[in-house]
Amino acid sequence: TEKHTAEEIGDMLEALGSEIDVSCNGTEIVMNISSLSENIDRTLAIAEEILYTPKFSQDDFERAKKQQLDAIQQQQTSASTIADQQFGRILYGANHIMALPTTGTTETVAALTLDDVKGYYKSHLSPSQSKVMLVGNLTQAQLMPKLQFLNKWADVKVTKATEPTPPTIAKTSVYFVEKKAAPQSEIRIGCMSM
C-alpha cells in the first residue's frame, strides 16, 4: 500500500493471527479476510488500507510481469495446460474471453503496462459490482458498523465488453494437438453448460 510494504502488512496480519488474500480467477476478484473475532477491527483496518490505497509500484509491477511471463512459458511444457487452453478455444471460439487462459498469454502479458493496471483498478473495481459475505460468530448487528468503511468506496459505472457468441457445435468433433515427448496424454470431453 502507500503506507506499508507487503512485508509490513504480512507482519501486522501475522501478529493478529489474521489473513488477507486478494486473488483472481477467470470470473472474479476476491478479497478473502480471515480473523479472530477479537481482532476483526484491526484486520478490517488493514483491509481498508489495501482496498483504498494500493501502491502501484513500477518495480513490483515489472517483477510480477516477469514472474507471470516465466509461468506462462513454463506452462507451455504441460500437456494438461495445453489441453485446457485448447479446449477453451474450441468451446468458446478464439476471440471469446473464456477462451483465454486466466494467466494470460505471452502477448497479452507482455503488452500490459502499469497504467493499464491502474486504469482497470479505477474503472472496474466498484461496490456496485461487489458482494460481501460473512461466515462466523459475529452477528449482523455486530459486523455492519465495522463495515462502514466500505461506504467510502467510490461507485463507478462498470462497462463490460460484449462477448462474441460461442460457436455452435453441430456434431461431435475430435481435435488433435501434438505435444512431442509429453509423458502422458490429456483428453478433454465436454460441452458448455451455461
GROMACS .gro file of C-alpha atoms in nm:
model
  194
    1THR     CA    1   0.000   0.000   0.000
    2GLU     CA    2   0.105   0.363   0.003
    3LYS     CA    3   0.172   0.335   0.378
    4HIS     CA    4   0.312  -0.016   0.424
    5THR     CA    5   0.516  -0.268   0.226
    6ALA     CA    6   0.379  -0.615   0.162
    7GLU     CA    7   0.620  -0.748   0.426
    8GLU     CA    8   0.497  -0.498   0.685
    9ILE     CA    9   0.135  -0.588   0.614
   10GLY     CA   10   0.224  -0.955   0.641
   11ASP     CA   11   0.388  -0.895   0.978
   12MET     CA   12   0.088  -0.693   1.105
   13LEU     CA   13  -0.153  -0.968   0.999
   14GLU     CA   14   0.063  -1.241   1.149
   15ALA     CA   15   0.070  -1.058   1.482
   16LEU     CA   16  -0.312  -1.057   1.476
   17GLY     CA   17  -0.343  -1.418   1.366
   18SER     CA   18  -0.526  -1.285   1.058
   19GLU     CA   19  -0.502  -1.335   0.685
   20ILE     CA   20  -0.599  -1.117   0.390
   21ASP     CA   21  -0.561  -1.262   0.044
   22VAL     CA   22  -0.654  -1.084  -0.277
   23SER     CA   23  -0.682  -1.319  -0.572
   24CYS     CA   24  -0.847  -1.353  -0.908
   25ASN     CA   25  -0.951  -1.628  -1.144
   26GLY     CA   26  -1.138  -1.642  -1.471
   27THR     CA   27  -1.457  -1.489  -1.336
   28GLU     CA   28  -1.393  -1.295  -1.016
   29ILE     CA   29  -1.161  -1.087  -0.800
   30VAL     CA   30  -1.191  -1.170  -0.430
   31MET     CA   31  -1.053  -1.031  -0.106
   32ASN     CA   32  -1.062  -1.313   0.150
   33ILE     CA   33  -1.033  -1.196   0.509
   34SER     CA   34  -0.983  -1.435   0.800
   35SER     CA   35  -0.962  -1.303   1.153
   36LEU     CA   36  -1.020  -1.392   1.513
   37SER     CA   37  -1.333  -1.209   1.629
   38GLU     CA   38  -1.139  -1.007   1.884
   39ASN     CA   39  -0.904  -0.881   1.609
   40ILE     CA   40  -1.165  -0.806   1.343
   41ASP     CA   41  -1.143  -0.425   1.382
   42ARG     CA   42  -0.767  -0.413   1.329
   43THR     CA   43  -0.785  -0.668   1.047
   44LEU     CA   44  -1.057  -0.470   0.868
   45ALA     CA   45  -0.846  -0.154   0.905
   46ILE     CA   46  -0.571  -0.332   0.711
   47ALA     CA   47  -0.824  -0.450   0.452
   48GLU     CA   48  -0.941  -0.089   0.414
   49GLU     CA   49  -0.583   0.024   0.356
   50ILE     CA   50  -0.530  -0.247   0.093
   51LEU     CA   51  -0.856  -0.159  -0.085
   52TYR     CA   52  -0.823   0.219  -0.087
   53THR     CA   53  -0.451   0.292  -0.100
   54PRO     CA   54  -0.278   0.033  -0.316
   55LYS     CA   55   0.077   0.118  -0.414
   56PHE     CA   56   0.121   0.070  -0.784
   57SER     CA   57   0.499   0.044  -0.787
   58GLN     CA   58   0.674   0.013  -1.122
   59ASP     CA   59   0.933  -0.223  -0.969
   60ASP     CA   60   0.664  -0.450  -0.821
   61PHE     CA   61   0.474  -0.444  -1.149
   62GLU     CA   62   0.782  -0.537  -1.355
   63ARG     CA   63   0.870  -0.819  -1.113
   64ALA     CA   64   0.514  -0.960  -1.123
   65LYS     CA   65   0.504  -0.927  -1.501
   66LYS     CA   66   0.833  -1.117  -1.538
   67GLN     CA   67   0.708  -1.388  -1.299
   68GLN     CA   68   0.387  -1.419  -1.499
   69LEU     CA   69   0.573  -1.442  -1.832
   70ASP     CA   70   0.802  -1.710  -1.683
   71ALA     CA   71   0.497  -1.904  -1.555
   72ILE     CA   72   0.329  -1.885  -1.896
   73GLN     CA   73   0.645  -2.016  -2.063
   74GLN     CA   74   0.668  -2.300  -1.808
   75GLN     CA   75   0.300  -2.391  -1.862
   76GLN     CA   76   0.366  -2.450  -2.229
   77THR     CA   77   0.559  -2.762  -2.132
   78SER     CA   78   0.249  -2.908  -1.964
   79ALA     CA   79   0.018  -3.124  -2.175
   80SER     CA   80  -0.258  -3.064  -1.921
   81THR     CA   81  -0.234  -2.685  -1.951
   82ILE     CA   82  -0.220  -2.700  -2.330
   83ALA     CA   83  -0.528  -2.927  -2.332
   84ASP     CA   84  -0.722  -2.688  -2.105
   85GLN     CA   85  -0.631  -2.387  -2.318
   86GLN     CA   86  -0.713  -2.552  -2.649
   87PHE     CA   87  -1.041  -2.691  -2.514
   88GLY     CA   88  -1.146  -2.339  -2.412
   89ARG     CA   89  -1.075  -2.210  -2.762
   90ILE     CA   90  -1.276  -2.492  -2.918
   91LEU     CA   91  -1.575  -2.441  -2.687
   92TYR     CA   92  -1.591  -2.062  -2.686
   93GLY     CA   93  -1.417  -1.955  -3.006
   94ALA     CA   94  -1.074  -1.795  -3.027
   95ASN     CA   95  -1.197  -1.437  -2.963
   96HIS     CA   96  -1.407  -1.509  -2.653
   97ILE     CA   97  -1.269  -1.403  -2.313
   98MET     CA   98  -1.334  -1.754  -2.175
   99ALA     CA   99  -1.103  -1.895  -2.443
  100LEU     CA  100  -0.806  -1.706  -2.298
  101PRO     CA  101  -0.608  -1.862  -2.015
  102THR     CA  102  -0.656  -1.681  -1.684
  103THR     CA  103  -0.278  -1.648  -1.666
  104GLY     CA  104  -0.283  -1.452  -1.991
  105THR     CA  105  -0.072  -1.522  -2.294
  106THR     CA  106   0.282  -1.414  -2.366
  107GLU     CA  107   0.141  -1.146  -2.597
  108THR     CA  108  -0.127  -1.012  -2.360
  109VAL     CA  109   0.100  -1.001  -2.055
  110ALA     CA  110   0.393  -0.850  -2.247
  111ALA     CA  111   0.164  -0.572  -2.370
  112LEU     CA  112   0.040  -0.480  -2.019
  113THR     CA  113   0.157  -0.155  -1.863
  114LEU     CA  114   0.132  -0.024  -1.511
  115ASP     CA  115  -0.111   0.238  -1.643
  116ASP     CA  116  -0.334  -0.047  -1.767
  117VAL     CA  117  -0.344  -0.191  -1.415
  118LYS     CA  118  -0.418   0.148  -1.257
  119GLY     CA  119  -0.690   0.211  -1.516
  120TYR     CA  120  -0.853  -0.127  -1.452
  121TYR     CA  121  -0.847  -0.066  -1.078
  122LYS     CA  122  -1.018   0.272  -1.122
  123SER     CA  123  -1.274   0.163  -1.381
  124HIS     CA  124  -1.367  -0.193  -1.280
  125LEU     CA  125  -1.346  -0.227  -0.902
  126SER     CA  126  -1.670  -0.085  -0.773
  127PRO     CA  127  -1.913  -0.150  -0.489
  128SER     CA  128  -2.189  -0.177  -0.750
  129GLN     CA  129  -2.019  -0.495  -0.873
  130SER     CA  130  -1.926  -0.637  -0.532
  131LYS     CA  131  -2.087  -0.855  -0.268
  132VAL     CA  132  -1.987  -0.901   0.096
  133MET     CA  133  -2.039  -1.228   0.283
  134LEU     CA  134  -1.959  -1.321   0.641
  135VAL     CA  135  -1.939  -1.662   0.798
  136GLY     CA  136  -1.851  -1.661   1.165
  137ASN     CA  137  -1.967  -1.594   1.517
  138LEU     CA  138  -2.035  -1.220   1.470
  139THR     CA  139  -2.395  -1.116   1.422
  140GLN     CA  140  -2.512  -0.881   1.150
  141ALA     CA  141  -2.570  -0.612   1.415
  142GLN     CA  142  -2.211  -0.652   1.538
  143LEU     CA  143  -2.050  -0.657   1.194
  144MET     CA  144  -2.237  -0.389   0.999
  145PRO     CA  145  -2.085  -0.094   1.190
  146LYS     CA  146  -1.740  -0.243   1.132
  147LEU     CA  147  -1.800  -0.246   0.755
  148GLN     CA  148  -1.890   0.124   0.735
  149PHE     CA  149  -1.552   0.192   0.573
  150LEU     CA  150  -1.699   0.038   0.256
  151ASN     CA  151  -1.931   0.339   0.226
  152LYS     CA  152  -1.627   0.546   0.124
  153TRP     CA  153  -1.573   0.322  -0.179
  154ALA     CA  154  -1.638   0.535  -0.487
  155ASP     CA  155  -1.900   0.380  -0.711
  156VAL     CA  156  -1.808   0.377  -1.078
  157LYS     CA  157  -2.019   0.265  -1.371
  158VAL     CA  158  -1.854  -0.052  -1.492
  159THR     CA  159  -1.884  -0.115  -1.864
  160LYS     CA  160  -1.814  -0.473  -1.961
  161ALA     CA  161  -1.711  -0.569  -2.310
  162THR     CA  162  -1.967  -0.752  -2.523
  163GLU     CA  163  -1.860  -1.111  -2.563
  164PRO     CA  164  -1.885  -1.282  -2.900
  165THR     CA  165  -2.135  -1.565  -2.934
  166PRO     CA  166  -1.962  -1.901  -2.892
  167PRO     CA  167  -1.966  -2.123  -3.199
  168THR     CA  168  -2.248  -2.371  -3.242
  169ILE     CA  169  -2.129  -2.728  -3.218
  170ALA     CA  170  -2.334  -2.917  -3.476
  171LYS     CA  171  -2.172  -3.256  -3.423
  172THR     CA  172  -1.908  -3.429  -3.219
  173SER     CA  173  -1.563  -3.343  -3.342
  174VAL     CA  174  -1.222  -3.472  -3.245
  175TYR     CA  175  -0.927  -3.232  -3.230
  176PHE     CA  176  -0.561  -3.330  -3.201
  177VAL     CA  177  -0.277  -3.120  -3.060
  178GLU     CA  178   0.062  -3.286  -3.084
  179LYS     CA  179   0.292  -3.243  -2.784
  180LYS     CA  180   0.614  -3.428  -2.857
  181ALA     CA  181   0.781  -3.601  -2.564
  182ALA     CA  182   0.481  -3.549  -2.335
  183PRO     CA  183   0.498  -3.809  -2.054
  184GLN     CA  184   0.121  -3.862  -2.073
  185SER     CA  185  -0.172  -3.777  -2.295
  186GLU     CA  186  -0.460  -3.550  -2.196
  187ILE     CA  187  -0.815  -3.590  -2.323
  188ARG     CA  188  -1.099  -3.340  -2.272
  189ILE     CA  189  -1.462  -3.434  -2.340
  190GLY     CA  190  -1.727  -3.179  -2.265
  191CYS     CA  191  -1.963  -2.901  -2.363
  192MET     CA  192  -2.072  -2.562  -2.233
  193SER     CA  193  -2.322  -2.596  -1.954
  194MET     CA  194  -2.435  -2.236  -1.912
   0.00000   0.00000   0.00000
